[in-house]
C-alpha cells in the first residue's frame, strides 16, 4: 500500500475507479445506494514492519440495501503471472492468500474470480478492532487453464457490501461456474455501509503457492515497487518553472498553425500502449512568443515505451517553431493507464 500515484485520498459513491496503485474499487448498482466512503492511504504505527494501509471510512450509511448493490475491492492479475498455479490440469496447485485487517467488527468475503473460464471460489473472513492476519487457502482448480498472456485472467475481489442478488443464497466455497450463481458470491457477509461509525484497514496482501502463509515479502526498495506499479499506471507531473508561476510538462514542435507534437518517454515499459487522462488543468497552454490555450491534449501515437502527444489550438502557431507545453498558475498532471 506504499505506492499511491493517483493520490492519497478518494471519495466514493457510485464510481468505479483505481485508488492506491493496482487496487480498484467496483461499485455495482451504485445509483440505488445511499452509501459513500472515503478511501485514504493511512499511516500505520501499530503493526510492526508496515507503515501504510488502505483505510475505508464510511461517510454516508446505507441501511436499506437494494438487491443489485455491491461494493468490491479488486486486484486484477495477468495470466502470464499465474502459470505456476497449473490451473486446468490434474496437477493444479493449492494457493494461499494472506493479508492484515482491522476495523469495525464484521464478516466479509474474498472471491477468486477466473475471468478466462467464468469460474469462482469464495471464503469469508472476520475483522476485529485489532490487527489480524487472515490466511485463506484455496484448492487448486483442475478445470479451466488460464491464458498465458498479458491480459486479465484472475481477480481477487473483496466483498464489503451486497444486496440479495449477490448475498441471497449460500456462500460458494468450492470451485464452480459463476453462471446463475450470483446469489452465492457474498452470502453471509456484513455491510461496510451499515453505519457512519464503520471503518476498515487492510494491508500486506500476498498470494503464494501452497497451503502455508510465509512472512510478508517486502520489496527490496520503494523504487522496485514503484517500477512494478508503473507497468500499469504512470503519473506525469510537470516541472515548476523558475518563476514558480507555471508548470512545464514537455517540449515539442508545431507541425501546423493548429497542432504541436510532444514526445514523452515512459519511465518503464507498460503492459500495453496506454490511454491518457488529463487530471489538471482543464486547458494547457503552448508557449511561443505568448501563451496560446489548447483546445485538446490527446495521444497521437502510443506504444509501451514512448508517447507522442498532440496539442490542438484554434490557430496562431508557427511551424516548425519549438514550443513548451505547460500551464498558467496550475500544476500540470496527466495519467497514462494500462490497467487490466
Coordinates of C-alpha atoms in Angstrom, one line a residue:
X1 CA 0.0 0.0 0.0
X2 CA 3.0 2.3 -0.2
X3 CA 2.6 3.5 -3.8
X4 CA -0.2 5.9 -4.4
X5 CA 0.5 7.7 -7.7
X6 CA -3.1 8.9 -8.3
X7 CA -3.4 10.4 -4.8
X8 CA -3.8 9.5 -1.2
X9 CA -7.5 10.3 -0.6
X10 CA -10.6 9.5 -2.6
X11 CA -14.3 9.9 -2.1
X12 CA -16.5 7.1 -3.5
X13 CA -20.2 6.9 -4.1
X14 CA -21.2 5.4 -7.4
X15 CA -17.9 5.5 -9.4
X16 CA -15.7 2.6 -10.3
X17 CA -12.0 3.6 -10.2
X18 CA -8.5 2.7 -9.2
X19 CA -7.2 4.1 -5.9
X20 CA -3.9 3.2 -4.4
X21 CA -1.8 1.5 -7.1
X22 CA -3.2 -1.7 -8.5
X23 CA -6.3 -1.6 -6.3
X24 CA -9.7 -0.9 -7.9
X25 CA -13.0 0.0 -6.3
X26 CA -16.0 -1.6 -8.1
X27 CA -19.5 -0.2 -7.2
X28 CA -22.3 -2.2 -8.6
X29 CA -25.8 -0.8 -8.7
X30 CA -24.5 2.2 -7.0
X31 CA -27.3 4.5 -8.3
X32 CA -29.6 2.6 -5.9
X33 CA -27.3 3.1 -2.9
X34 CA -27.0 5.9 -0.5
X35 CA -23.7 4.6 0.8
X36 CA -20.5 6.6 0.5
X37 CA -17.0 6.4 1.9
X38 CA -13.6 8.0 1.9
X39 CA -10.6 5.8 1.0
X40 CA -7.2 7.0 2.1
X41 CA -3.6 5.9 2.3
X42 CA -3.3 5.8 6.1
X43 CA -0.2 5.7 8.2
X44 CA 0.3 2.5 10.3
X45 CA 2.1 2.7 13.7
X46 CA 0.7 -0.4 15.4
X47 CA 1.7 -3.2 13.0
X48 CA 5.5 -3.9 13.0
X49 CA 7.0 -4.0 9.6
X50 CA 4.2 -2.0 7.9
X51 CA 3.9 1.8 7.5
X52 CA 0.9 2.2 5.2
X53 CA -2.6 0.7 4.9
X54 CA -5.7 1.3 2.8
X55 CA -8.4 2.8 5.0
X56 CA -12.2 2.9 4.3
X57 CA -14.2 5.4 6.4
X58 CA -17.9 5.4 5.8
X59 CA -19.3 9.0 5.4
X60 CA -22.9 8.1 4.4
X61 CA -24.7 5.0 5.7
X62 CA -26.9 2.7 3.7
X63 CA -29.2 0.5 5.8
X64 CA -31.9 -0.1 3.0
X65 CA -29.9 -2.3 0.7
X66 CA -31.3 -2.7 -2.9
X67 CA -31.0 -6.2 -4.4
X68 CA -28.4 -5.2 -7.0
X69 CA -26.0 -3.3 -4.8
X70 CA -22.4 -4.4 -4.3
X71 CA -19.1 -2.9 -3.2
X72 CA -15.8 -4.7 -4.0
X73 CA -12.1 -4.0 -3.6
X74 CA -10.4 -5.7 -6.6
X75 CA -6.9 -6.7 -7.5
X76 CA -6.5 -8.0 -11.1
X77 CA -3.7 -10.3 -12.3
X78 CA -2.2 -11.1 -15.7
X79 CA -2.5 -14.7 -16.9
X80 CA 1.3 -15.0 -17.6
X81 CA 2.0 -14.3 -13.9
X82 CA -0.2 -17.3 -12.8
X83 CA 1.0 -20.2 -14.8
X84 CA 2.7 -21.8 -11.8
X85 CA -0.8 -22.5 -10.4
X86 CA -1.1 -25.2 -13.1
X87 CA -4.8 -24.4 -13.2
X88 CA -6.9 -26.6 -15.5
X89 CA -4.5 -29.6 -15.1
X90 CA -4.6 -32.7 -12.9
X91 CA -1.6 -31.1 -11.0
X92 CA -3.4 -27.9 -10.1
X93 CA -1.7 -26.3 -7.1
X94 CA -3.3 -25.0 -3.9
X95 CA -2.6 -21.4 -3.2
X96 CA -2.8 -19.2 -0.1
X97 CA -4.0 -15.5 0.2
X98 CA -2.9 -13.6 3.3
X99 CA -3.5 -10.1 4.4
X100 CA -3.8 -7.9 7.5
X101 CA -7.1 -6.2 8.5
X102 CA -8.6 -4.3 11.4
X103 CA -11.6 -2.1 11.9
X104 CA -15.2 -2.3 12.9
X105 CA -16.0 -6.0 13.7
X106 CA -17.6 -7.5 10.5
X107 CA -17.6 -10.6 8.4
X108 CA -16.6 -10.1 4.7
X109 CA -15.6 -12.4 1.9
X110 CA -12.8 -12.9 -0.6
X111 CA -13.7 -14.1 -4.1
X112 CA -11.3 -15.7 -6.5
X113 CA -12.7 -15.0 -10.0
X114 CA -11.4 -16.8 -13.0
X115 CA -12.1 -14.4 -15.9
X116 CA -10.8 -16.8 -18.6
X117 CA -13.2 -19.6 -17.7
X118 CA -16.0 -18.0 -15.8
X119 CA -15.3 -19.8 -12.6
X120 CA -15.1 -18.7 -9.0
X121 CA -14.4 -19.7 -5.4
X122 CA -15.1 -17.9 -2.1
X123 CA -14.2 -17.8 1.6
X124 CA -15.4 -15.5 4.4
X125 CA -13.1 -13.8 6.9
X126 CA -13.6 -11.8 10.1
X127 CA -12.4 -8.3 11.0
X128 CA -11.8 -7.2 14.6
X129 CA -10.7 -3.9 16.2
X130 CA -7.1 -5.1 16.4
X131 CA -4.8 -6.1 13.5
X132 CA -5.3 -9.7 12.5
X133 CA -3.5 -11.7 9.7
X134 CA -6.1 -13.5 7.7
X135 CA -4.9 -16.7 5.9
X136 CA -7.1 -18.3 3.3
X137 CA -6.1 -21.4 1.4
X138 CA -7.9 -22.3 -1.9
X139 CA -7.8 -25.7 -3.6
X140 CA -6.2 -26.0 -7.0
X141 CA -8.8 -26.0 -9.8
X142 CA -8.4 -28.8 -12.3
X143 CA -10.9 -27.2 -14.7
X144 CA -10.0 -24.3 -17.0
X145 CA -6.5 -23.3 -17.8
X146 CA -5.5 -19.6 -17.5
X147 CA -4.4 -17.8 -20.7
X148 CA -0.6 -17.3 -20.9
X149 CA -0.7 -13.6 -21.9
X150 CA -0.6 -10.1 -20.5
X151 CA -4.4 -9.8 -20.2
X152 CA -6.7 -10.0 -17.2
X153 CA -7.1 -13.6 -16.0
X154 CA -7.8 -13.7 -12.3
X155 CA -9.4 -11.2 -9.9
X156 CA -9.1 -11.1 -6.1
X157 CA -12.4 -9.5 -5.1
X158 CA -13.1 -8.4 -1.5
X159 CA -16.8 -8.2 -0.9
X160 CA -17.7 -5.4 1.7
X161 CA -21.4 -4.8 0.8
X162 CA -24.0 -6.7 -1.2
X163 CA -27.7 -6.9 -1.8
X164 CA -29.8 -10.1 -2.2
X165 CA -28.7 -10.5 -5.9
X166 CA -25.2 -11.4 -4.6
X167 CA -25.9 -12.4 -1.0
X168 CA -29.3 -14.1 -1.1
X169 CA -28.0 -17.7 -1.4
X170 CA -25.4 -19.9 0.3
X171 CA -21.7 -19.0 0.1
X172 CA -20.0 -20.8 -2.8
X173 CA -16.9 -22.2 -1.1
X174 CA -15.6 -24.5 -3.8
X175 CA -14.7 -24.0 -7.5
X176 CA -17.7 -23.6 -9.8
X177 CA -19.0 -21.7 -12.7
X178 CA -20.3 -18.2 -11.9
X179 CA -23.2 -18.6 -14.4
X180 CA -26.5 -18.4 -12.5
X181 CA -24.9 -18.4 -9.0
X182 CA -24.6 -14.7 -8.3
X183 CA -26.6 -15.1 -5.1
X184 CA -23.9 -17.3 -3.6
X185 CA -21.0 -14.9 -4.1
X186 CA -21.4 -12.8 -0.9
X187 CA -23.8 -14.7 1.2
X188 CA -23.4 -14.2 4.9
X189 CA -21.3 -11.0 4.8
X190 CA -21.9 -7.8 6.8
X191 CA -22.1 -4.4 5.3
X192 CA -19.4 -1.7 5.5
X193 CA -22.2 0.8 4.8
X194 CA -24.3 -0.1 7.9
X195 CA -23.1 2.9 9.9
X196 CA -21.0 6.1 9.6
X197 CA -19.0 4.7 12.6
X198 CA -17.7 1.9 10.4
X199 CA -14.1 1.8 9.2
X200 CA -11.7 -0.8 7.7
X201 CA -8.0 -1.0 7.3
X202 CA -6.2 -3.5 5.0
X203 CA -2.5 -4.0 4.2
X204 CA 0.1 -6.8 3.4
X205 CA -1.8 -8.6 0.7
X206 CA 0.1 -11.6 -0.5
X207 CA -0.6 -14.6 -2.8
X208 CA 1.7 -17.7 -2.8
X209 CA 1.7 -21.3 -3.8
X210 CA 0.9 -24.0 -1.3
X211 CA -1.2 -24.1 1.9
X212 CA 1.2 -22.2 4.2
X213 CA 1.4 -18.4 4.5
X214 CA 5.0 -17.3 4.8
X215 CA 6.0 -13.9 6.3
X216 CA 5.1 -11.0 4.1
X217 CA 7.7 -10.5 1.4
X218 CA 8.6 -6.8 1.4
X219 CA 10.2 -5.5 -1.8
X220 CA 13.9 -4.6 -1.6
X221 CA 13.1 -0.9 -2.1
X222 CA 10.3 1.5 -2.7
X223 CA 11.7 2.1 -6.1
X224 CA 11.3 -1.5 -7.1
X225 CA 7.6 -1.5 -6.0
X226 CA 7.0 1.8 -7.9
X227 CA 8.5 0.4 -11.1
X228 CA 6.3 -2.7 -10.9
X229 CA 3.2 -0.4 -10.4
X230 CA 4.3 1.8 -13.4
X231 CA 3.8 -1.1 -15.7
X232 CA 0.1 -0.3 -15.3
X233 CA 0.0 3.4 -14.4
X234 CA 2.4 6.3 -14.7
X235 CA 1.5 9.8 -13.4
X236 CA 3.4 12.6 -15.1
X237 CA 3.6 15.9 -13.1
X238 CA 5.0 19.0 -14.8
X239 CA 8.2 20.6 -13.5
X240 CA 7.8 24.1 -12.0
X241 CA 9.2 27.0 -13.9
X242 CA 11.9 29.1 -12.4
X243 CA 9.5 31.9 -11.5
X244 CA 7.1 29.4 -9.9
X245 CA 4.0 30.6 -11.8
X246 CA 3.5 27.7 -14.2
X247 CA 4.2 24.0 -14.7
X248 CA 6.0 22.6 -17.8
X249 CA 5.0 19.1 -19.0
X250 CA 7.2 18.9 -22.1
X251 CA 8.8 20.4 -25.2
X252 CA 7.9 19.9 -28.9
X253 CA 7.4 21.5 -32.3
X254 CA 4.5 23.0 -34.2
X255 CA 3.5 21.0 -37.3
X256 CA 0.9 23.4 -38.4
X257 CA -0.9 26.6 -37.3
X258 CA -3.2 24.5 -35.1
X259 CA -1.2 21.5 -33.8
X260 CA 2.0 20.9 -31.9
X261 CA 3.6 17.5 -31.1
X262 CA 5.5 16.4 -28.0
X263 CA 7.3 13.2 -27.3
X264 CA 7.3 11.7 -23.8
X265 CA 9.4 8.7 -23.0
X266 CA 7.8 6.5 -20.3
X267 CA 9.5 5.6 -17.1
X268 CA 9.2 1.9 -17.6
X269 CA 7.7 -0.3 -20.3
X270 CA 4.0 -0.5 -19.8
X271 CA 1.7 -3.6 -20.1
X272 CA 0.1 -2.3 -23.3
X273 CA 0.0 1.1 -25.1
X274 CA -1.7 3.3 -22.5
X275 CA -4.6 5.7 -22.6
X276 CA -4.3 9.3 -21.5
X277 CA -6.3 11.1 -18.8
X278 CA -5.7 14.8 -18.1
X279 CA -6.0 15.4 -14.4
X280 CA -5.2 19.1 -14.3
X281 CA -5.6 21.7 -15.6
X282 CA -8.6 21.8 -17.9
X283 CA -6.6 23.7 -20.5
X284 CA -2.9 23.5 -21.2
X285 CA -1.0 26.3 -22.9
X286 CA 1.6 26.3 -25.7
X287 CA 4.3 28.9 -25.1
X288 CA 5.7 30.5 -28.2
X289 CA 6.0 34.3 -28.0
X290 CA 2.9 34.3 -25.8
X291 CA 0.6 31.7 -24.2
X292 CA -1.9 30.0 -26.6
X293 CA -4.6 28.0 -24.9
X294 CA -5.1 24.4 -26.2
X295 CA -8.5 23.1 -27.0
X296 CA -7.4 19.4 -26.6
X297 CA -4.5 17.3 -25.5
X298 CA -4.5 13.7 -26.8
X299 CA -2.4 10.7 -27.8
X300 CA -1.3 10.7 -31.4
X301 CA 0.9 7.7 -31.3
X302 CA 1.2 5.2 -28.4
X303 CA 3.4 2.2 -27.7
X304 CA 4.6 0.6 -24.5
X305 CA 7.8 2.8 -24.3
X306 CA 7.0 6.2 -25.8
X307 CA 4.1 8.5 -26.2
X308 CA 3.5 11.1 -28.9
X309 CA 1.1 13.7 -27.6
X310 CA -0.7 16.2 -29.8
X311 CA -1.9 19.6 -28.5
X312 CA -4.5 21.3 -30.7
X313 CA -5.3 25.0 -30.7
X314 CA -7.6 27.2 -32.6
X315 CA -4.7 28.8 -34.5
X316 CA -1.7 31.1 -34.2
X317 CA 1.2 28.6 -34.2
X318 CA 4.2 29.0 -36.5
X319 CA 5.6 25.8 -37.9
X320 CA 8.2 24.4 -37.1
X321 CA 8.7 26.6 -34.1
X322 CA 9.9 25.0 -30.8
X323 CA 7.2 25.1 -28.0
X324 CA 6.8 24.4 -24.4
X325 CA 3.7 22.6 -23.2
X326 CA 2.6 23.8 -19.8
X327 CA 0.1 25.7 -17.6
X328 CA -0.6 29.1 -16.1
X329 CA -0.8 29.1 -12.3
X330 CA -1.6 25.3 -12.0
X331 CA 0.3 22.0 -11.7
X332 CA 0.2 20.0 -15.0
X333 CA -0.7 16.4 -14.4
X334 CA -1.6 13.6 -16.7
X335 CA -2.0 9.8 -16.2
X336 CA -1.0 7.1 -18.6
X337 CA -3.0 4.0 -17.8
X338 CA -2.6 0.4 -19.0
X339 CA -4.6 -1.2 -16.2
X340 CA -6.3 -4.6 -16.6

